[in-house]
Coordinates of C-alpha atoms (C1' of nucleotides) in Angstrom, one line a residue:
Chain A
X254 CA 97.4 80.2 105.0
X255 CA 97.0 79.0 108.5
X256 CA 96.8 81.7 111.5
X257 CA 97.4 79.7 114.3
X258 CA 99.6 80.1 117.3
X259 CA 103.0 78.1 116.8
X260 CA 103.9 75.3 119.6
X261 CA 105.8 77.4 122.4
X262 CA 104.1 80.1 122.4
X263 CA 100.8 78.0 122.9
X264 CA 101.7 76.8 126.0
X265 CA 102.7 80.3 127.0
X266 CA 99.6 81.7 126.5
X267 CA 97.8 78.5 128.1
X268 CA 98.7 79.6 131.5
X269 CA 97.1 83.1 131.1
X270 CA 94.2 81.8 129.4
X271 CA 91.0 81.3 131.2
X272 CA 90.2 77.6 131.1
X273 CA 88.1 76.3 128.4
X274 CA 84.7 77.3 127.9
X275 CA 82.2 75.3 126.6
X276 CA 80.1 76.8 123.3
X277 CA 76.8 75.2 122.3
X278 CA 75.9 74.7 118.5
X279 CA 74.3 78.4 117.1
X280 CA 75.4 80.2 120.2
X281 CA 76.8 83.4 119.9
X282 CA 80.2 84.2 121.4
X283 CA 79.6 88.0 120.8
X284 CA 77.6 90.2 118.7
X285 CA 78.4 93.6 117.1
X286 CA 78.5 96.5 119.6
X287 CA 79.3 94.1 122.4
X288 CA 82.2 95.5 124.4
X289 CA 85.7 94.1 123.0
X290 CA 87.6 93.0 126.3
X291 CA 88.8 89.8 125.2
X292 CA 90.1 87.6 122.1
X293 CA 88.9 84.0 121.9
X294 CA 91.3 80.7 120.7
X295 CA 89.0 77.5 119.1
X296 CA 89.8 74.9 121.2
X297 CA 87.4 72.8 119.8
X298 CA 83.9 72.7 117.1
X299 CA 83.9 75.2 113.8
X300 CA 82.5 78.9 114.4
X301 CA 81.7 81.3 111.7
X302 CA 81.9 85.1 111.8
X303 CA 79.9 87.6 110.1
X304 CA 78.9 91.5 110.0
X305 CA 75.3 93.1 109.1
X306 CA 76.2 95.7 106.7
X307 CA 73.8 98.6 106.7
X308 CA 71.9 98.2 104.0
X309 CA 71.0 95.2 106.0
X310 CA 73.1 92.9 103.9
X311 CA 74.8 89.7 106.2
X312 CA 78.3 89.0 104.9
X313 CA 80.4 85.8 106.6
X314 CA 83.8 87.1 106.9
X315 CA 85.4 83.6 107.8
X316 CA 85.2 80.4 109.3
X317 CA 87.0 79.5 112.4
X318 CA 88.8 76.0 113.3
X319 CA 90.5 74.3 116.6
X320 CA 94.1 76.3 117.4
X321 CA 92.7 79.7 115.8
X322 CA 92.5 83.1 117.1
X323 CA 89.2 84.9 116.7
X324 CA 87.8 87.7 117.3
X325 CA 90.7 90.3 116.6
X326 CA 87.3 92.1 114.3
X327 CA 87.5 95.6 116.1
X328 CA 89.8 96.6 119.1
X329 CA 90.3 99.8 117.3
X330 CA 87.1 101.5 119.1
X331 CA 86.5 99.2 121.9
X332 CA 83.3 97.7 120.6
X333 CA 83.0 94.3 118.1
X334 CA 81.9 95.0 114.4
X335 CA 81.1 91.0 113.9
X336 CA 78.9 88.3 115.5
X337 CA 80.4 85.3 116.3
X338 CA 78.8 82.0 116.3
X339 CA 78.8 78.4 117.1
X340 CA 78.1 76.5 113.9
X341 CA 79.2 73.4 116.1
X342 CA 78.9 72.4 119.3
X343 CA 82.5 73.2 120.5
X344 CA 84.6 75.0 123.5
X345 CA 86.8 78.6 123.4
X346 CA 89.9 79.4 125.2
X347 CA 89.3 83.4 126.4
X348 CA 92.3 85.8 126.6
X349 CA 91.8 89.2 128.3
X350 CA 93.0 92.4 127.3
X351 CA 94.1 93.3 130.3
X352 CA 96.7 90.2 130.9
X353 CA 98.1 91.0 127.5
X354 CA 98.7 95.0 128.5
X355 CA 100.1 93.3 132.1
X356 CA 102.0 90.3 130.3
X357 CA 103.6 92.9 128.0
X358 CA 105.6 94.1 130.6
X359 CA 106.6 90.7 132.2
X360 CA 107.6 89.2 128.5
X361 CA 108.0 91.6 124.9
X362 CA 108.4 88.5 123.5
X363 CA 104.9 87.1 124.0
X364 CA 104.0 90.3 122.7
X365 CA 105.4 90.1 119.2
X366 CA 104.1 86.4 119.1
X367 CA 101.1 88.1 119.7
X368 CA 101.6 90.6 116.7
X369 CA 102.9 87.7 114.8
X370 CA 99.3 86.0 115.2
X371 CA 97.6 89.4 114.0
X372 CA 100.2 89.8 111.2
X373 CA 99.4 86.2 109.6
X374 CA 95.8 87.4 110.0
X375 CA 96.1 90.7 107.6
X376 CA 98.1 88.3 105.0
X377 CA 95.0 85.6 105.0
X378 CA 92.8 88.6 104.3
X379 CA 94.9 90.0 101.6
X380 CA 94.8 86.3 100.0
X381 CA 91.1 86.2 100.5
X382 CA 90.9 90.2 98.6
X383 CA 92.6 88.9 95.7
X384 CA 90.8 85.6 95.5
X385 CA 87.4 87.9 96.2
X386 CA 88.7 90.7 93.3
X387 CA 90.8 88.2 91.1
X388 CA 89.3 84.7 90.7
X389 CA 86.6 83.1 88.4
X390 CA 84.3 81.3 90.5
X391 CA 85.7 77.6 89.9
X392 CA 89.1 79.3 91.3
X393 CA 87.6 81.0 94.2
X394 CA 85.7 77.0 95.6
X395 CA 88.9 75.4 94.6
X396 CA 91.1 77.9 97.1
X397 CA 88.4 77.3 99.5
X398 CA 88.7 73.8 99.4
X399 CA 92.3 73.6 99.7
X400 CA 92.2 76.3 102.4
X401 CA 90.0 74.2 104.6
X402 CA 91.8 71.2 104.0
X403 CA 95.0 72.5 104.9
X404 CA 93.8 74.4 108.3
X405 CA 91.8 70.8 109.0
X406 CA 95.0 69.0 108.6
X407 CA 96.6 71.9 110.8
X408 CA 94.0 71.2 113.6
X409 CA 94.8 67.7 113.3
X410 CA 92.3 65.8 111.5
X411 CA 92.7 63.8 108.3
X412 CA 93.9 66.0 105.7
X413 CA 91.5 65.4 102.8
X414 CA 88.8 64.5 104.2
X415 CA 86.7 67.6 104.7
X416 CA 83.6 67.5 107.0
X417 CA 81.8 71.3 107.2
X418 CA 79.0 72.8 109.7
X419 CA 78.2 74.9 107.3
X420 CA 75.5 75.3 105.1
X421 CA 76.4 76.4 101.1
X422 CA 74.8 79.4 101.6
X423 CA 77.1 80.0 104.2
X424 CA 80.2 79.2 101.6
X425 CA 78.8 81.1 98.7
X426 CA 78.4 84.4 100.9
X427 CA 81.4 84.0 101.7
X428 CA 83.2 83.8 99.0
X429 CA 81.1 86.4 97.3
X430 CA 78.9 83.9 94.6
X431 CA 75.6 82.3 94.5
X432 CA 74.8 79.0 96.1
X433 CA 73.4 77.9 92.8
X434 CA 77.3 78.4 91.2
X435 CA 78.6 76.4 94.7
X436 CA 76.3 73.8 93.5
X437 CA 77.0 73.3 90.2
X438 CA 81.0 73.8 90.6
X439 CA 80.9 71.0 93.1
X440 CA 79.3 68.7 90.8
X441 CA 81.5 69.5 88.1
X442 CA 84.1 68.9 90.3
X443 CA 83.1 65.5 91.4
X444 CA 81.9 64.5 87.5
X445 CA 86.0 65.2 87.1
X446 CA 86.7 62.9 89.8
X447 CA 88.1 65.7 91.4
X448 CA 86.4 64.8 94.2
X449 CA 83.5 62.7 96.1
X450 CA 80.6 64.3 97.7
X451 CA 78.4 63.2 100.5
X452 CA 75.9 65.5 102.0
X453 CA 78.8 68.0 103.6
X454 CA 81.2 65.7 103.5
X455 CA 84.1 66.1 101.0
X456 CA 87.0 63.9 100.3
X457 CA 89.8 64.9 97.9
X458 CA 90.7 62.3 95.6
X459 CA 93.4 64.1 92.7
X460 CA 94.3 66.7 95.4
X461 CA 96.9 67.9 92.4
X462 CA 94.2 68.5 89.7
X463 CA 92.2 70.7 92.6
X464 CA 95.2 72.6 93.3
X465 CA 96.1 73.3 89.4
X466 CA 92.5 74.7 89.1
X467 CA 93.1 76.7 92.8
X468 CA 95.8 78.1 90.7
X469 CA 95.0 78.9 87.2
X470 CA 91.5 78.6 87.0
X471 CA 91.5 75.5 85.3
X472 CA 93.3 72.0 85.1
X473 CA 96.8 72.6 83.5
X474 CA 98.9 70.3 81.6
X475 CA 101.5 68.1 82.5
X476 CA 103.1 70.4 85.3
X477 CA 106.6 69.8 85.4
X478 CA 108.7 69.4 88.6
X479 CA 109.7 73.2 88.5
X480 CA 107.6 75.9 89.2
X481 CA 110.0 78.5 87.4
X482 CA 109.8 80.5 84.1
X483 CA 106.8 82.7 83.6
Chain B
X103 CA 87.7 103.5 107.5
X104 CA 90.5 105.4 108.2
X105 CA 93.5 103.2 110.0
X106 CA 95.7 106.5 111.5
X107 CA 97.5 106.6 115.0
X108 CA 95.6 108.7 117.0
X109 CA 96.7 112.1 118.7
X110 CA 98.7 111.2 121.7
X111 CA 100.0 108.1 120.9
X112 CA 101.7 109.4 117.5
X113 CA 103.6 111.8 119.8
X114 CA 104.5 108.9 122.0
X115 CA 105.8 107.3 119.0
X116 CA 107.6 109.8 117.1
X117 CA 109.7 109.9 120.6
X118 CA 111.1 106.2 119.4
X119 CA 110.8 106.8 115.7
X120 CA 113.4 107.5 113.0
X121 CA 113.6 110.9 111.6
X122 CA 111.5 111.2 108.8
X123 CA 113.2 109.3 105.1
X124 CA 113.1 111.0 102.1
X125 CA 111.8 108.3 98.8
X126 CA 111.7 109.4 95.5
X127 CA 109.1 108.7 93.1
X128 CA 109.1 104.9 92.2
X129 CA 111.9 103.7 94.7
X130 CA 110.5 100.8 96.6
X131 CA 110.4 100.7 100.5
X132 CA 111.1 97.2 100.9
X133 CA 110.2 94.3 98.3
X134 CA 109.0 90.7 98.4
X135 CA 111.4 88.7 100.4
X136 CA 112.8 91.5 102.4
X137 CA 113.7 91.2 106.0
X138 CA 110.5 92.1 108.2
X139 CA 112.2 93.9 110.7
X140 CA 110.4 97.4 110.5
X141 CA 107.0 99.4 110.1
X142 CA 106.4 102.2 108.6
X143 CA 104.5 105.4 108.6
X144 CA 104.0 107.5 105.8
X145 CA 104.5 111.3 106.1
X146 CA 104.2 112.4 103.3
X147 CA 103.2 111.1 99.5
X148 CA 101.3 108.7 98.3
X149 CA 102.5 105.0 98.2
X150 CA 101.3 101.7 96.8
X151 CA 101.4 98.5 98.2
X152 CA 101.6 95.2 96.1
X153 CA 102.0 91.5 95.6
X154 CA 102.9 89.0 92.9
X155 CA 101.3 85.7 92.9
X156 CA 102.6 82.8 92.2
X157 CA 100.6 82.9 89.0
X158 CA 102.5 85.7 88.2
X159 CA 99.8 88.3 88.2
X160 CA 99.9 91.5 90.2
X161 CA 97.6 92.7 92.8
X162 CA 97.8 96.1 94.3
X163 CA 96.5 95.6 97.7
X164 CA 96.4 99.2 99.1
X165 CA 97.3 102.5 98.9
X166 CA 98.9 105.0 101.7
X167 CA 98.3 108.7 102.2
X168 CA 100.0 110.4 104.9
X169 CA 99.6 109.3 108.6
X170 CA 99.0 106.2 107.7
X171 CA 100.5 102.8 108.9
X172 CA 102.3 100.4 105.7
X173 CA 104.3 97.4 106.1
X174 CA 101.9 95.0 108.3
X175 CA 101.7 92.4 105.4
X176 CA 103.9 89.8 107.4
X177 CA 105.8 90.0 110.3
X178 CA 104.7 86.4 110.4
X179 CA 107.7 84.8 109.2
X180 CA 110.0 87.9 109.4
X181 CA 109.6 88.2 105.5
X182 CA 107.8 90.5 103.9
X183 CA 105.1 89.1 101.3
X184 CA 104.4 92.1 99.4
X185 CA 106.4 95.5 97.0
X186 CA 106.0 98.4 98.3
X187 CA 106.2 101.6 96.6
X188 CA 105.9 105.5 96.2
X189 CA 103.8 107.0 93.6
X190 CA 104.9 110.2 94.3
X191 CA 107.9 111.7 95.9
X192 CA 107.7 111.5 99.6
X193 CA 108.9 110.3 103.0
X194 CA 108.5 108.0 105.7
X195 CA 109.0 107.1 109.4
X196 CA 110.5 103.9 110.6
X197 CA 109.8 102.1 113.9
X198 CA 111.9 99.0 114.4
X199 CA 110.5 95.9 115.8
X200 CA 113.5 96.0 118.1
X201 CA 111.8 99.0 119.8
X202 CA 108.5 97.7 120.1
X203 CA 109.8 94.9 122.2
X204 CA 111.9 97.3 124.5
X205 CA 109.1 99.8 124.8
X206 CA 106.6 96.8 125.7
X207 CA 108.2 96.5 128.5
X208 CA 107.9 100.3 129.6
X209 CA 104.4 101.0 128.2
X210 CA 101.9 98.3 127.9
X211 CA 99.3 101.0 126.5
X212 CA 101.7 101.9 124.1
X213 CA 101.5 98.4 122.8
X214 CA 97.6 98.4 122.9
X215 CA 97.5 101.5 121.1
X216 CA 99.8 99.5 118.2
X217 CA 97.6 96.5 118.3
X218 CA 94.3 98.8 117.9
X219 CA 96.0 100.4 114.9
X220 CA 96.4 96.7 113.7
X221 CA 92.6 95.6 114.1
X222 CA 91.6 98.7 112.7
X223 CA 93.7 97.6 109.5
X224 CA 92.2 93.9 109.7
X225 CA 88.6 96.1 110.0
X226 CA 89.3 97.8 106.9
X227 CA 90.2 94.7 105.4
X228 CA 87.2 93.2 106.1
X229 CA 85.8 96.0 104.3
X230 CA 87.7 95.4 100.9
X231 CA 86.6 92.3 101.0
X232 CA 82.8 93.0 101.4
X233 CA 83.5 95.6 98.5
X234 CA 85.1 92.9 96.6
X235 CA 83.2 90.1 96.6
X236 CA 79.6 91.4 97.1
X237 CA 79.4 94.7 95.1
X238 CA 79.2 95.7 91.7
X239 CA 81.6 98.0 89.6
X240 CA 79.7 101.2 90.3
X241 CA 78.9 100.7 93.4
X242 CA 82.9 99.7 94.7
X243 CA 84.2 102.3 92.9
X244 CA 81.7 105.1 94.7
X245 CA 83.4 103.5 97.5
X246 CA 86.8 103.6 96.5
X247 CA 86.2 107.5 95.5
X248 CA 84.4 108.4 99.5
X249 CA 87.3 106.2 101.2
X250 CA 89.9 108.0 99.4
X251 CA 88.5 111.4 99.9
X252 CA 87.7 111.0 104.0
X253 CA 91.1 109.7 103.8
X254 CA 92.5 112.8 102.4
X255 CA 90.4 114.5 104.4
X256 CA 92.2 113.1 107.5
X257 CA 95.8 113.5 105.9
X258 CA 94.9 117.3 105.9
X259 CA 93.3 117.6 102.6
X260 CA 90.4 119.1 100.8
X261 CA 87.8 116.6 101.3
X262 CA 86.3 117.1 97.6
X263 CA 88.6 117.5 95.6
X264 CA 91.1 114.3 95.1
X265 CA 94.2 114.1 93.7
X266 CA 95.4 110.5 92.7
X267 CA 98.8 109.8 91.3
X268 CA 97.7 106.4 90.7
X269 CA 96.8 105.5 87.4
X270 CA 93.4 103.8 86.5
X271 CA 95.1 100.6 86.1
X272 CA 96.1 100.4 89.2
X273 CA 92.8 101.2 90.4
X274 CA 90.8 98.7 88.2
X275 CA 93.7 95.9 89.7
X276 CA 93.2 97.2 93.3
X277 CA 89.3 97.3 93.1
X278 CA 89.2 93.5 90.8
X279 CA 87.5 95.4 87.6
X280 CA 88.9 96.0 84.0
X281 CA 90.5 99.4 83.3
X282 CA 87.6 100.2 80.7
X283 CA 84.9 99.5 83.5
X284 CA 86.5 102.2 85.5
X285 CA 86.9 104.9 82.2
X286 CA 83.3 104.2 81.5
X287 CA 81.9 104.2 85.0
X288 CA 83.5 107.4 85.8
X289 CA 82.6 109.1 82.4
X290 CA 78.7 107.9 83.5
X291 CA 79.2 109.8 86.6
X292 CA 80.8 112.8 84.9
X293 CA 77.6 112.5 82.9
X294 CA 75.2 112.7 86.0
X295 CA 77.3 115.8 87.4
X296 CA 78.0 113.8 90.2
X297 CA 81.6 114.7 89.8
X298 CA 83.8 116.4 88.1
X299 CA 87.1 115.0 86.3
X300 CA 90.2 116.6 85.1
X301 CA 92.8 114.7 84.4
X302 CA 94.0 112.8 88.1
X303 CA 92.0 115.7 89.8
X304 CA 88.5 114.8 90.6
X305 CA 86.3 117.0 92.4
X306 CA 83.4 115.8 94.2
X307 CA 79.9 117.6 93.7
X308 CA 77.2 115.7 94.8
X309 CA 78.8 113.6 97.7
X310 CA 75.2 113.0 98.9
X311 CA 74.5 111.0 95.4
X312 CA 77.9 109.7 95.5
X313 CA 77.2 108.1 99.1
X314 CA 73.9 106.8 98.1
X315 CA 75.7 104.5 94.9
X316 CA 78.2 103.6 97.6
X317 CA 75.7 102.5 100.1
X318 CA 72.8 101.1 97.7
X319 CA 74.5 100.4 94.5
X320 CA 72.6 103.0 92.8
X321 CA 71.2 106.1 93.4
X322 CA 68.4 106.3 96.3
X323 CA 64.7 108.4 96.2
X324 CA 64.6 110.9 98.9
X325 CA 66.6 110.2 101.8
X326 CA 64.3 110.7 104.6
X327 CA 66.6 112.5 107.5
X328 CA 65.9 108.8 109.4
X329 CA 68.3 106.3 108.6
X330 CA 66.2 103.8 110.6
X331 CA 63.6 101.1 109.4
X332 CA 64.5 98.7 107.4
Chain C
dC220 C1' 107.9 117.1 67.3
dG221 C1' 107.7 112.1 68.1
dG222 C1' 107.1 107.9 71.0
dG223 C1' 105.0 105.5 74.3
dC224 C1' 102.0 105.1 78.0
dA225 C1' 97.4 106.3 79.7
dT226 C1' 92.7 106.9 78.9
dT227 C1' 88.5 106.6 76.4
dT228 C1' 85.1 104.5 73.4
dG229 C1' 82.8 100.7 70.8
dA230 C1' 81.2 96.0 69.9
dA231 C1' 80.8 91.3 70.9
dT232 C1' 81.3 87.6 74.4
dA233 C1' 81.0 85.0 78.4
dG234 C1' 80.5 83.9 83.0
dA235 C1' 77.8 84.1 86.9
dC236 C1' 73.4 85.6 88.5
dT237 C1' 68.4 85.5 89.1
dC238 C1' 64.1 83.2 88.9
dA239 C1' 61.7 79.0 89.1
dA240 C1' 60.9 74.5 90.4
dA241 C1' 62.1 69.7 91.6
dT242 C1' 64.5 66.8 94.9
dC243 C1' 66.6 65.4 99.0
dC244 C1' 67.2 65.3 104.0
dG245 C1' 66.7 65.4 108.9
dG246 C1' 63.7 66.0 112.4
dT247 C1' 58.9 65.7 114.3
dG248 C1' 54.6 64.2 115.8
dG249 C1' 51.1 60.9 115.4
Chain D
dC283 C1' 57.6 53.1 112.5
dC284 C1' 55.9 56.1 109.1
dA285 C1' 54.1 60.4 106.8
dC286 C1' 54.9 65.1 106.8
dC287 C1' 57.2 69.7 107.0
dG288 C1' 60.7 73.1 106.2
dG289 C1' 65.2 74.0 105.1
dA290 C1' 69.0 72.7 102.1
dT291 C1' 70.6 71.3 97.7
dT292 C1' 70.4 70.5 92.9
dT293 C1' 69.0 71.4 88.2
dG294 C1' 67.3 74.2 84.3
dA295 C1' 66.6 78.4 81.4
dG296 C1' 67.1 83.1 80.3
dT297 C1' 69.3 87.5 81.4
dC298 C1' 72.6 90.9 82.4
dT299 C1' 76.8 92.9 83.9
dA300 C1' 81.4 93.4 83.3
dT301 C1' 85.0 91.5 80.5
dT302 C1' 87.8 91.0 76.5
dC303 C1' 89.3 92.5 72.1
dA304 C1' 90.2 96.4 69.1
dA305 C1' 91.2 100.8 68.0
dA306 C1' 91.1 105.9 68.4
dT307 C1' 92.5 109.8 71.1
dG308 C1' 95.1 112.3 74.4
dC309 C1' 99.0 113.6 77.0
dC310 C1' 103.6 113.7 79.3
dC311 C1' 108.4 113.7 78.6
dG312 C1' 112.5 113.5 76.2

DNA sequence: CGGGCATTTGAATAGACTCAAATCCGGTGG
DNA sequence: CCACCGGATTTGAGTCTATTCAAATGCCCG
C-alpha cells in the first residue's frame, strides 16, 4: 500500500532535488489556490493533508510519512485543491516542474518512474474508496492500523510500534466515522489484547488477529496456511 | 470533475495513438493480472471499471464515458489490479507505454499534459472518497446523478437527460449503499419532481434542487444569488 | 409465453452517530 | 513546584439512517 519511490530511482531524483528543507510543527507547506509549481518528498516528521469543501466542511485526505511523495493534489489546473501541513516538526525534499518537463528529455525513464509514483498513488485511493464505501467501522481502524504500520516499517522505524502526531479527530475524519467510534474500537481492541495503548502510542501485540479483522470485519477462525477457495 | 484530455493535446495524441478498437458489449479490456503495458481512451460506450478483493467481494471503482482516460489503476508493478469492462458496445484508443517514453523525449509538455490528466484523476478521487466516507445516501447519489450528467455533457450529450447502461447494482456497489437504498431514494426524488425516471433514462428537472441535496445533503431555502458568507 | 434478472416495496434490525458529561493530559503562570 | 486551563480522549444513553431479509412486480430475451 506504500507509495514511495523505489531505491534507484531515489538517488536519481536526489540530484535534481532542491536540498532539504526544514518544516516546523503546524506549518503549512501550501494551501489551496496556492500556485502548483512543485511536488514535495517527506524526508523526515508526519504531514497531513486536507481540503475545505464548500459547504465549509474540512476533510483529511491522508497522512504523509518519510520517503513519500506529496502534493500530486491538483496539477490539472495549475493551482493546489489541499493544504498541507506539518503535524511534526520535520524537513521536505522539493521537486520543480520545470526539471521534470527538462529531465523528461534527458531520461524517459525517470519519467515513467515518475508515473509509476503517481500510479501507486490512484491504487492507495482506490483501496481507501472501498474501505471508505465497503467497511464496518472496526474494519476501516483495523486497515488503518495495518496501513500505518506497514508505511512506518517502510520509512524504517520499528514495525509495530506505531507512534502518531495526530489527534483522533484527525483519524476519524479521515476515515469517514466519529471520534467517539475511534475511541471505543480502540478499547475494544486493546480489551482483546489486540493491542496496547498509550496516549498515541500503539504497539501491535497479535498482529494476525488485527489483520483477520482488517480483512473480514471480524476475528476469523483458525486460518489455514492457504488463502484459496472462496 | 471531469478528467478529459484537453483540445490540443488530444490531437497531439491521436498522432501516436492506435486507431480506434471496436469492444462488444461485456468483453473485458484487460483483467486483474494483465500485463500493464497500455492506457486507454474511450471513444465511444460506456465502460466499467472493477476490482475483486481478496475477500472476494466486488467493487466497481468507476465508470467511463467517452473522452475519458481508463487503465491508470497500476502501472506500479506493470500489472493491472483491476477488470475492466464495456457496458455497452463501443471502442477505444490505445497508447502504449512504449510511446510515452519515446515521445518524452521529443515533447516534455506532452508528458505534462499526461501527468495533469493523472492528478486530475487522483482529484477526482479524492472526491469519491469525500462522497464516500462523509455523506449520506441521498446526498452521494445527487452527486453521482450531477457528475454523470456534466460528464455526458462533456462527452457530447444532453446534459439532462442521462442514459445509464449500468444497472442499480452496480451503482449501489460503486457508491457503498444497498441496491434498495438507491430504488427508494430515487422513487423519493421521482416523488418531489425533482426528476423524472424511465426505465435507465432519467431526465433531470429541477437540477437547481438536485445541486442543493448534492451540496447540503438536503434541499436548501432560497439560494440567495451570493454564494459567500458562511 | 416462460425464465431469470432487475427493480421496487415493506418491515424489522443494527451499527454508528449525536448529545452530554466525566476524565485525562500537557502546558502555563504564579 | 503546584494549581489551573483548554484541548483531547473516554464513557454512557438514546436515536436514526441505511441495511438486511423477504417478497412482489416488471421487463428483456430467447
Amino acid at each position: 500500500m506504500a507509495h514511495t519511490l523505489e531505491d534507484n530511482s531515489l538517488h536519481a531524483f536526489s540530484a535534481l532535488v532542491n536540498h532539504a528543507r526544514p518544516v516546523k510543527r503546524k506549518q503549512a507547506l501550501f494551501r489551496a489556490g496556492d500556485r502548483f509549481d512543485r511536488l514535495y518528498f517527506v524526508r523526515a516528521g508526519l504531514f497531513k493533508s486536507y481540503r475545505l469543501h464548500e459547504d465549509g466542511a474540512l476533510h483529511v485526505t491522508g497522512f504523509h510519512l518519510p520517503g513519500e511523495m506529496m502534493g500530486l493534489d491538483n496539477m490539472n489546473n495549475g493551482v493546489h485543491s489541499e493544504y498541507l501541513e506539518a503535524l511534526d516538526t520535520g524537513s521536505v525534499c522539493e521537486l520543480p516542474l520545470a526539471a521534470i518537463e527538462k529531465l523528461a528529455r534527458v531520461d524517459g525513464a525517470l519519467v515513467m518512474q515518475l508515473m509509476r509514483t503517481v500510479s501507486a498513488e490512484v491504487s492507495r485511493e482506490k483501496d481507501m474508496m472501498y474501505l471508505l464505501g465497503k467497511m464496518g467501522a472496526k474494519q476501516k481502524l483495523a486497515n488503518f492500523l495495518i496501513d500505518l504500520s506497514d508505511r512506518s516499517y517502510t520509512s524504517g522505524l520499528h514495525r509495530n510500534k506505531i507512534h502518531f502526531g495526530m489527534t483522533r479527530a484527525d483519524i476519524a475524519n479521515h476515515l469517514g466515522m466519529a471520534v467517539e467510534t475511534i475511541s471505543r474500537i480502540l478499547q475494544g481492541l486493546r480489551d482483546q489484547g489486540i493491542l496496547t495503548i498509550n496516549h498515541r502510542d500503539i504497539e501491535l501485540t497479535h498482529r494476525d488477529l488485527l489483520e483477520s479483522i482488517a480483512k473480514h470485519g471480524s476475528i476469523m477462525p483458525i486460518p489455514h496456511r492457504d488463502r484459496a477457495s472462496a
